[in-house]
Coordinates of C-alpha atoms and ligand atoms in Angstrom, one line a residue:
M8 CA -3.2 -3.9 1.6
G9 CA 0.3 -4.5 1.4
A10 CA -1.1 -8.6 2.3
D11 CA -3.6 -8.6 -0.2
L12 CA -1.6 -7.4 -2.3
D13 CA 0.9 -9.6 -1.7
A14 CA -1.8 -12.4 -2.1
L15 CA -3.0 -10.7 -5.9
A16 CA 0.7 -10.9 -7.4
H17 CA 0.7 -14.6 -6.3
S18 CA -2.7 -15.1 -7.9
I19 CA -1.7 -12.9 -11.1
L20 CA 1.9 -14.8 -11.6
K21 CA -0.1 -17.9 -11.2
E22 CA -2.6 -17.4 -13.6
N23 CA 0.4 -16.3 -16.4
D24 CA 1.8 -19.5 -15.8
L25 CA 1.0 -21.3 -19.0
G26 CA 2.8 -24.8 -17.4
G27 CA 6.5 -24.2 -16.9
Y28 CA 6.6 -20.8 -18.5
T29 CA 4.7 -17.1 -17.9
I30 CA 3.3 -14.8 -20.6
P31 CA 3.5 -11.4 -19.4
T32 CA -0.3 -10.7 -19.9
K33 CA -3.5 -12.4 -21.5
G34 CA -4.2 -10.9 -24.8
L35 CA -1.7 -8.1 -25.2
Y36 CA 1.4 -10.6 -25.0
P37 CA 0.4 -14.5 -24.6
Y38 CA 4.1 -15.8 -25.3
Q39 CA 6.7 -15.8 -23.5
W40 CA 8.8 -13.2 -23.7
N41 CA 12.8 -13.1 -22.8
W42 CA 13.1 -10.6 -19.9
D43 CA 9.5 -10.2 -18.8
S44 CA 10.5 -14.2 -17.5
V45 CA 13.2 -13.1 -15.8
F46 CA 12.0 -11.1 -13.9
V47 CA 9.0 -13.6 -13.0
A48 CA 11.4 -16.2 -12.3
I49 CA 12.4 -13.7 -9.0
G50 CA 8.7 -13.5 -8.7
F51 CA 8.4 -17.1 -7.9
A52 CA 11.5 -17.7 -6.3
T53 CA 9.9 -15.7 -2.8
F54 CA 7.4 -18.3 -2.9
D55 CA 8.4 -21.7 -5.4
L56 CA 11.9 -21.8 -6.2
D57 CA 11.8 -24.6 -8.4
R58 CA 9.2 -22.7 -10.5
A59 CA 11.7 -20.4 -10.4
W60 CA 14.0 -21.9 -12.2
Q61 CA 12.4 -24.0 -14.5
E62 CA 11.5 -20.7 -15.7
I63 CA 14.6 -19.6 -16.4
E64 CA 15.5 -23.1 -17.8
N65 CA 12.5 -22.9 -20.0
L66 CA 13.8 -19.9 -21.5
F67 CA 16.5 -21.2 -22.7
E68 CA 14.9 -24.1 -24.5
G69 CA 14.9 -21.5 -27.4
Q70 CA 18.0 -20.6 -27.3
W71 CA 19.8 -20.5 -31.1
D72 CA 22.8 -22.8 -31.5
D73 CA 25.2 -19.2 -32.2
G74 CA 24.3 -19.1 -28.5
M75 CA 21.1 -16.0 -29.2
L76 CA 18.4 -16.1 -26.5
P77 CA 15.5 -14.8 -28.9
H78 CA 13.0 -12.2 -26.9
I79 CA 10.0 -14.2 -27.6
L80 CA 9.3 -17.8 -27.4
F81 CA 6.5 -18.9 -30.0
R82 CA 5.7 -22.3 -28.1
K83 CA 2.0 -21.9 -29.9
N84 CA -0.1 -20.0 -32.4
D85 CA -1.9 -17.1 -31.1
P86 CA -3.3 -15.1 -33.1
S87 CA -4.1 -12.5 -30.3
Y88 CA -0.5 -11.2 -31.2
F89 CA 1.4 -9.6 -34.0
P90 CA 3.3 -9.9 -35.7
G91 CA 3.2 -13.3 -34.9
P92 CA 5.6 -16.7 -35.7
G93 CA 4.6 -16.5 -39.8
V94 CA 5.6 -12.4 -40.3
W95 CA 9.4 -13.2 -38.5
G96 CA 10.1 -16.0 -40.5
T97 CA 12.9 -17.6 -38.4
K98 CA 13.9 -21.2 -38.6
S99 CA 14.1 -21.9 -35.1
D100 CA 14.4 -25.2 -33.5
P101 CA 12.1 -26.5 -30.9
F102 CA 9.6 -24.1 -31.5
P103 CA 9.5 -20.9 -33.6
T104 CA 10.8 -17.9 -32.0
S105 CA 11.2 -14.0 -32.9
G106 CA 15.3 -13.0 -34.3
H107 CA 17.0 -11.0 -32.3
S108 CA 17.2 -10.7 -28.5
Q109 CA 16.4 -8.8 -25.4
P110 CA 17.8 -7.2 -22.2
P111 CA 20.3 -9.9 -20.6
V112 CA 19.2 -9.8 -16.6
A113 CA 19.2 -13.6 -16.9
A114 CA 23.1 -14.8 -15.2
T115 CA 22.6 -12.5 -12.6
A116 CA 18.4 -13.7 -11.8
V117 CA 20.3 -17.0 -11.9
R118 CA 23.0 -15.5 -9.3
D119 CA 20.2 -14.5 -7.2
L120 CA 18.6 -18.0 -7.9
F121 CA 21.8 -19.8 -6.8
E122 CA 22.7 -17.9 -3.7
Q123 CA 19.3 -18.7 -2.1
S124 CA 20.1 -22.3 -1.0
S125 CA 23.0 -24.1 -1.1
A126 CA 21.2 -27.6 -1.7
P127 CA 22.7 -30.2 -4.0
E128 CA 19.5 -29.6 -6.5
N129 CA 20.3 -25.6 -6.7
V130 CA 24.3 -26.3 -7.8
S131 CA 23.7 -28.4 -10.2
R132 CA 20.8 -26.0 -11.9
A133 CA 23.0 -23.3 -11.7
K134 CA 25.9 -25.1 -13.5
T135 CA 23.9 -26.5 -15.8
L136 CA 22.4 -22.7 -17.0
F137 CA 26.3 -21.6 -16.8
P138 CA 27.4 -22.5 -20.0
K139 CA 24.0 -20.9 -22.0
L140 CA 24.7 -17.8 -20.4
M141 CA 28.1 -18.4 -21.8
A142 CA 27.3 -18.6 -24.4
W143 CA 24.7 -15.9 -24.7
H144 CA 27.1 -13.3 -23.3
R145 CA 29.5 -14.1 -25.7
W146 CA 26.8 -13.9 -28.6
W147 CA 26.6 -10.1 -27.5
A148 CA 30.3 -9.8 -27.6
T149 CA 30.8 -11.7 -30.8
Y150 CA 27.8 -10.0 -33.1
R151 CA 26.5 -6.6 -31.2
D152 CA 29.6 -4.6 -31.1
P153 CA 30.5 -4.0 -34.7
K154 CA 33.0 -0.8 -33.7
G155 CA 35.0 -2.6 -30.8
H156 CA 33.1 0.5 -28.7
G157 CA 32.9 -2.0 -26.0
T158 CA 29.0 -1.6 -26.4
V159 CA 25.9 -3.4 -27.6
A160 CA 24.8 -2.5 -30.6
I161 CA 20.6 -3.0 -31.2
V162 CA 19.1 -4.3 -34.2
H163 CA 15.6 -3.4 -34.0
P164 CA 14.0 -1.1 -31.6
W165 CA 12.0 -4.2 -30.3
E166 CA 15.4 -5.3 -28.6
S167 CA 16.0 -2.9 -26.6
G168 CA 12.7 -4.2 -25.0
R169 CA 11.8 0.2 -24.7
D170 CA 10.2 0.4 -27.9
N171 CA 9.1 3.7 -28.6
L172 CA 12.0 5.6 -26.1
P173 CA 12.5 8.9 -28.1
D174 CA 16.2 8.5 -28.4
W175 CA 15.0 6.0 -31.1
D176 CA 13.4 8.8 -33.3
E177 CA 16.5 10.0 -35.1
P178 CA 18.0 7.2 -36.0
L179 CA 14.2 5.5 -36.8
S180 CA 14.2 8.6 -38.8
N181 CA 16.6 6.9 -41.9
V182 CA 14.2 4.0 -42.2
D183 CA 12.8 3.8 -45.6
T184 CA 9.0 1.8 -45.2
T185 CA 8.1 2.2 -49.0
G186 CA 8.3 -1.6 -49.1
V187 CA 6.6 -3.1 -46.3
P188 CA 4.3 -5.5 -46.5
E189 CA 0.1 -4.1 -45.6
Y190 CA -0.2 -5.6 -42.0
T191 CA -2.7 -4.8 -38.9
R192 CA -1.3 -4.3 -35.8
K193 CA -3.2 -6.3 -32.8
D194 CA -2.0 -3.9 -29.7
T195 CA -4.4 -1.0 -29.7
A196 CA -6.7 -3.6 -30.1
H197 CA -6.3 -4.7 -26.6
V198 CA -4.7 -1.2 -25.3
D199 CA -5.9 2.8 -25.4
P200 CA -3.7 3.7 -28.4
E201 CA -2.5 7.1 -27.3
M202 CA -0.4 4.5 -24.2
R203 CA 1.3 2.7 -27.4
P204 CA 3.6 3.3 -29.9
L205 CA 2.6 5.7 -33.5
K206 CA 1.8 4.2 -36.6
Q207 CA 4.5 5.7 -37.9
D208 CA 6.9 3.9 -35.4
Y209 CA 4.7 0.5 -36.1
D210 CA 5.9 0.9 -40.1
R211 CA 9.4 1.6 -39.6
Y212 CA 9.2 -1.7 -36.7
M213 CA 7.9 -3.6 -39.6
A214 CA 10.5 -2.3 -42.1
I215 CA 13.3 -3.4 -39.7
L216 CA 11.7 -6.9 -39.4
T217 CA 11.2 -7.5 -42.8
I218 CA 14.8 -6.7 -43.4
G219 CA 16.2 -9.0 -41.3
K220 CA 13.8 -12.0 -42.6
A221 CA 15.5 -11.8 -45.7
C222 CA 18.9 -11.8 -43.9
G223 CA 17.7 -15.2 -42.6
W224 CA 18.5 -13.8 -39.8
D225 CA 21.9 -14.6 -39.5
A226 CA 23.6 -12.5 -37.2
T227 CA 26.3 -11.1 -39.3
E228 CA 23.8 -10.2 -42.0
V229 CA 21.4 -8.3 -40.3
V230 CA 24.4 -6.1 -38.4
E231 CA 25.2 -5.5 -41.8
K232 CA 22.1 -5.1 -43.4
T233 CA 19.8 -3.1 -40.6
P234 CA 19.2 1.0 -41.1
F235 CA 19.2 1.0 -37.4
L236 CA 22.2 0.0 -35.5
V237 CA 22.2 2.0 -32.1
A238 CA 24.1 1.2 -29.3
D239 CA 22.0 1.3 -26.2
P240 CA 23.4 2.0 -22.5
A241 CA 20.5 0.1 -20.8
I242 CA 21.6 -2.9 -22.8
T243 CA 24.8 -2.0 -21.8
M244 CA 24.6 -1.8 -18.2
I245 CA 22.2 -4.9 -17.9
L246 CA 25.3 -6.8 -19.9
L247 CA 27.7 -5.3 -18.0
R248 CA 26.2 -6.1 -14.5
A249 CA 24.9 -9.4 -15.5
N250 CA 29.3 -9.8 -16.9
R251 CA 30.0 -9.4 -13.0
D252 CA 27.4 -12.0 -12.0
L253 CA 28.2 -14.2 -14.5
L254 CA 32.1 -13.8 -13.7
V255 CA 31.0 -14.8 -9.5
L256 CA 29.1 -17.4 -10.6
A257 CA 32.2 -18.9 -12.6
E258 CA 34.4 -18.9 -9.2
K259 CA 31.6 -20.3 -7.9
L260 CA 30.7 -23.0 -9.8
G261 CA 33.8 -24.1 -10.8
F262 CA 34.3 -22.7 -14.2
Q263 CA 37.5 -21.4 -13.7
K264 CA 38.4 -21.1 -17.2
D265 CA 35.8 -18.9 -18.8
K266 CA 37.1 -16.5 -16.0
A267 CA 39.5 -14.6 -17.9
E268 CA 37.0 -13.8 -21.0
I269 CA 35.0 -13.0 -18.7
E270 CA 37.0 -10.1 -17.0
G271 CA 37.9 -9.2 -20.9
W272 CA 34.2 -8.5 -21.4
I273 CA 34.0 -6.7 -18.4
A274 CA 37.2 -4.5 -19.0
K275 CA 36.3 -3.2 -22.6
Q276 CA 32.1 -2.7 -21.0
E277 CA 33.4 -0.4 -18.8
R278 CA 35.6 1.3 -21.3
G279 CA 32.8 1.2 -23.7
M280 CA 30.6 3.0 -21.7
E281 CA 32.7 5.9 -21.6
T282 CA 31.6 6.2 -25.5
L283 CA 27.7 7.0 -24.6
W284 CA 28.9 9.6 -22.0
N285 CA 26.9 12.9 -23.7
P286 CA 29.1 15.5 -21.9
E287 CA 26.2 18.3 -23.7
I288 CA 23.8 16.8 -20.9
Q289 CA 25.9 15.0 -18.5
A290 CA 23.9 11.6 -18.9
Y291 CA 24.7 7.9 -20.4
V292 CA 23.0 8.3 -24.0
T293 CA 22.4 6.6 -27.3
R294 CA 25.0 6.3 -29.8
N295 CA 23.8 5.5 -33.4
L296 CA 26.2 4.1 -35.4
R297 CA 25.3 4.6 -38.4
T298 CA 25.6 7.9 -38.1
D299 CA 27.6 8.5 -34.9
V300 CA 24.5 11.0 -33.7
L301 CA 24.2 10.8 -29.7
G302 CA 21.4 10.5 -28.1
A303 CA 20.8 13.9 -26.8
G304 CA 17.7 12.6 -23.9
V305 CA 18.1 11.9 -20.1
S306 CA 16.0 8.3 -20.3
S307 CA 16.1 5.9 -17.1
A308 CA 18.6 3.7 -18.9
S309 CA 21.0 6.8 -16.9
F310 CA 19.7 5.2 -13.6
L311 CA 21.2 2.2 -14.2
A312 CA 24.9 3.4 -13.4
S313 CA 24.9 2.3 -9.9
Y314 CA 23.4 -1.3 -11.4
A315 CA 25.9 -1.6 -13.6
G316 CA 28.7 -0.8 -11.1
L317 CA 30.0 2.5 -12.3
S318 CA 31.0 4.3 -9.5
D319 CA 32.9 7.3 -10.9
P320 CA 31.6 11.0 -9.2
K321 CA 31.9 12.5 -12.7
V322 CA 29.3 10.1 -13.0
I323 CA 27.3 10.0 -10.2
E324 CA 27.1 13.6 -9.3
P325 CA 25.1 15.0 -12.3
L326 CA 23.1 12.2 -12.8
N327 CA 21.9 12.5 -9.3
A328 CA 21.7 15.7 -9.4
H329 CA 19.3 15.2 -13.0
F330 CA 17.8 12.4 -10.7
D331 CA 16.5 15.3 -7.9
R332 CA 16.0 17.9 -11.0
I333 CA 13.7 15.1 -12.5
A334 CA 12.3 14.0 -8.5
G335 CA 11.0 17.4 -8.2
K336 CA 9.0 17.8 -11.6
V337 CA 6.6 14.3 -11.8
E338 CA 5.0 12.9 -9.0
F339 CA 6.2 9.6 -8.8
M340 CA 9.5 8.3 -10.1
L341 CA 11.2 7.2 -12.2
P342 CA 10.1 8.3 -15.8
S343 CA 11.5 6.3 -18.7
Y344 CA 12.0 9.4 -20.1
D345 CA 13.1 13.3 -18.7
P346 CA 9.6 15.1 -18.3
D347 CA 11.8 18.4 -19.6
H348 CA 12.2 17.1 -23.0
A349 CA 9.9 17.5 -25.9
G350 CA 9.8 14.0 -26.3
F351 CA 8.1 13.4 -22.8
E352 CA 5.0 11.4 -23.0
H353 CA 3.5 10.1 -19.5
K354 CA 1.0 8.2 -20.5
R355 CA 2.8 6.8 -24.0
Y356 CA 4.9 3.7 -22.9
W357 CA 8.7 4.3 -23.2
R358 CA 8.1 7.6 -24.0
G359 CA 7.6 8.7 -20.4
P360 CA 5.9 6.0 -18.5
I361 CA 7.6 4.1 -14.6
W362 CA 8.3 0.9 -15.6
A363 CA 8.4 -1.4 -11.9
V364 CA 11.4 -3.4 -13.1
V365 CA 13.6 -0.5 -14.0
N366 CA 13.0 0.9 -11.4
Y367 CA 13.9 -2.5 -9.1
L368 CA 17.2 -2.5 -11.2
A369 CA 18.2 1.3 -10.2
A370 CA 16.7 1.1 -7.2
R371 CA 18.7 -2.2 -6.3
G372 CA 22.1 -0.6 -8.1
M373 CA 22.2 2.8 -5.7
T374 CA 21.1 0.5 -2.6
E375 CA 23.8 -1.4 -3.2
A376 CA 26.3 1.9 -3.8
G377 CA 25.0 3.1 -0.8
D378 CA 22.4 5.7 -1.3
V379 CA 19.2 4.9 0.3
A380 CA 17.4 7.7 0.2
R381 CA 17.0 7.6 -3.7
A382 CA 16.4 4.0 -3.7
E383 CA 14.1 4.0 -0.9
K384 CA 12.3 6.7 -2.9
I385 CA 12.1 4.7 -5.5
R386 CA 10.5 1.9 -3.8
Q387 CA 8.3 4.6 -2.2
D388 CA 6.6 5.4 -5.2
T389 CA 6.2 2.0 -6.4
V390 CA 4.6 0.9 -3.7
S391 CA 2.3 3.8 -4.1
L392 CA 1.7 3.6 -7.6
V393 CA 0.7 0.0 -7.0
E394 CA -1.1 0.5 -3.8
R395 CA -3.3 3.2 -6.2
S396 CA -3.4 1.2 -9.9
G397 CA -2.5 -2.0 -9.5
F398 CA -0.3 -4.4 -11.1
A399 CA -0.3 -2.2 -14.3
E400 CA 1.9 -2.9 -16.9
Y401 CA 3.4 1.0 -17.0
F402 CA 2.3 3.8 -15.0
S403 CA 2.8 7.7 -15.8
P404 CA 4.9 9.8 -13.7
E405 CA 1.8 12.3 -13.0
D406 CA -0.7 11.4 -12.5
G407 CA 0.0 7.7 -11.1
S408 CA -2.6 6.3 -13.5
G409 CA -2.2 2.6 -14.0
A410 CA -1.0 2.2 -18.5
G411 CA -1.4 -0.6 -21.0
G412 CA -1.9 -4.2 -20.2
N413 CA -3.2 -5.1 -16.7
S414 CA -2.6 -8.4 -14.1
F415 CA 1.3 -7.6 -15.7
S416 CA 3.2 -10.6 -14.4
W417 CA 6.8 -9.0 -14.2
T418 CA 5.0 -5.9 -11.8
A419 CA 4.0 -8.5 -9.5
A420 CA 7.6 -10.3 -9.5
V421 CA 9.2 -7.3 -8.5
W422 CA 6.5 -6.2 -6.2
L423 CA 6.9 -9.7 -4.1
A424 CA 11.3 -9.6 -4.7
W425 CA 11.5 -6.2 -3.8
A426 CA 8.5 -3.8 -3.4
T427 CA 6.4 -5.1 -0.8
P428 CA 6.7 -3.4 2.2
S429 CA 5.6 -7.2 3.9
L430 CA 9.5 -8.2 3.1
A431 CA 11.2 -8.1 6.3
V432 CA 13.9 -5.6 4.1
N433 CA 11.3 -3.0 3.9
K434 CA 9.0 -3.6 6.9
A435 CA 12.3 -1.2 9.1
A436 CA 11.9 1.7 6.4
Ligands
DGY21 C1 5.3 -5.4 -28.4 O1 4.9 -5.8 -29.1 O2 5.0 -4.2 -28.1 C2 6.6 -5.7 -27.6 O3 7.1 -4.5 -27.0 C3 7.5 -6.3 -28.7 O4 8.9 -7.1 -27.8

């Protein structure tokens, strides 16, 4: 079974490879997505290290002059997706892109690729990428922490990658949709609408996009004018972890002069995470920077604490208690949102379903922190989900059924890089 699934995972990555860059899945997502590509790279690295580097190098072809790495790279127009390049209206070179970013997992993956081989070619590829990673991380620090909290503010739910998380409902409720031009969704033609965000959500997504476009996607102006400005614990923790990996790269690649700046970001973000701790529910939550309202639900973001290198028992112990409570409630871990919360829906995108990439990040952090039992529970559940439902985009935590798109690149990639029982490290488990 494991070997067949490994072969299938390889073939999914190859089929979704459009020649140096990989799409998440045909039809639903026909372009290059930022964090999808990075996970794809770690999948490729299990059998083709050169191709893994190429995926990330090609992703950085879309980097803007101000350092921002966009969430979608529109290398060629494909009418099967909405909103396409014309709707975004960015002025990017050498091809159009979307106007905001996505979770910064790339520095961590670059460190992984660099550490896989000491061949001179590997060192030189990491050295070429380092300044680009620096510029992107500096962009987050410069433009996306307007209150100086040490957290990452997102300007659109799409930037989080967790589009319809229940925590966005409150900040989205302040978005005026009256000026939104007519539009036709394409996602619900590819996927059961029950598994996708609601029309009300899409209207708000389009309203925010329209404001960003009117700002010419200028990073400062968008932050000033967007009605949706929310500190996201997941992006903040992913960036904190990525900064730790960038610091190691700076040391190993000889970028000594950059170390103090990275250390400053790390110290600030460690303090910043304290502003996202909700003492009432004892978990990391979102903070609406327009109203100062904290999110009130436990999302899978909280379980990235160890991945981010946060280790205070006052945080880890309550989070472990949440983990164990949730594990007793659902058949499979990790649901993207608390099944005991009224906003939970087991098949609707980020309101409950399990995402293999989040499972990978959370379990990686737990393993590093010595919590092998919880990490292994997450991995074994991921194996069961893929065995039962294939390489789906996401999975129901209640019945394990697959949801969203099929033949999904990042699910295949994290299978190969982490979950598969055929990996030597998993054979003993
Ligand atoms: C979509 O189109 O659903 C994406 O999540 C936006 O990045």
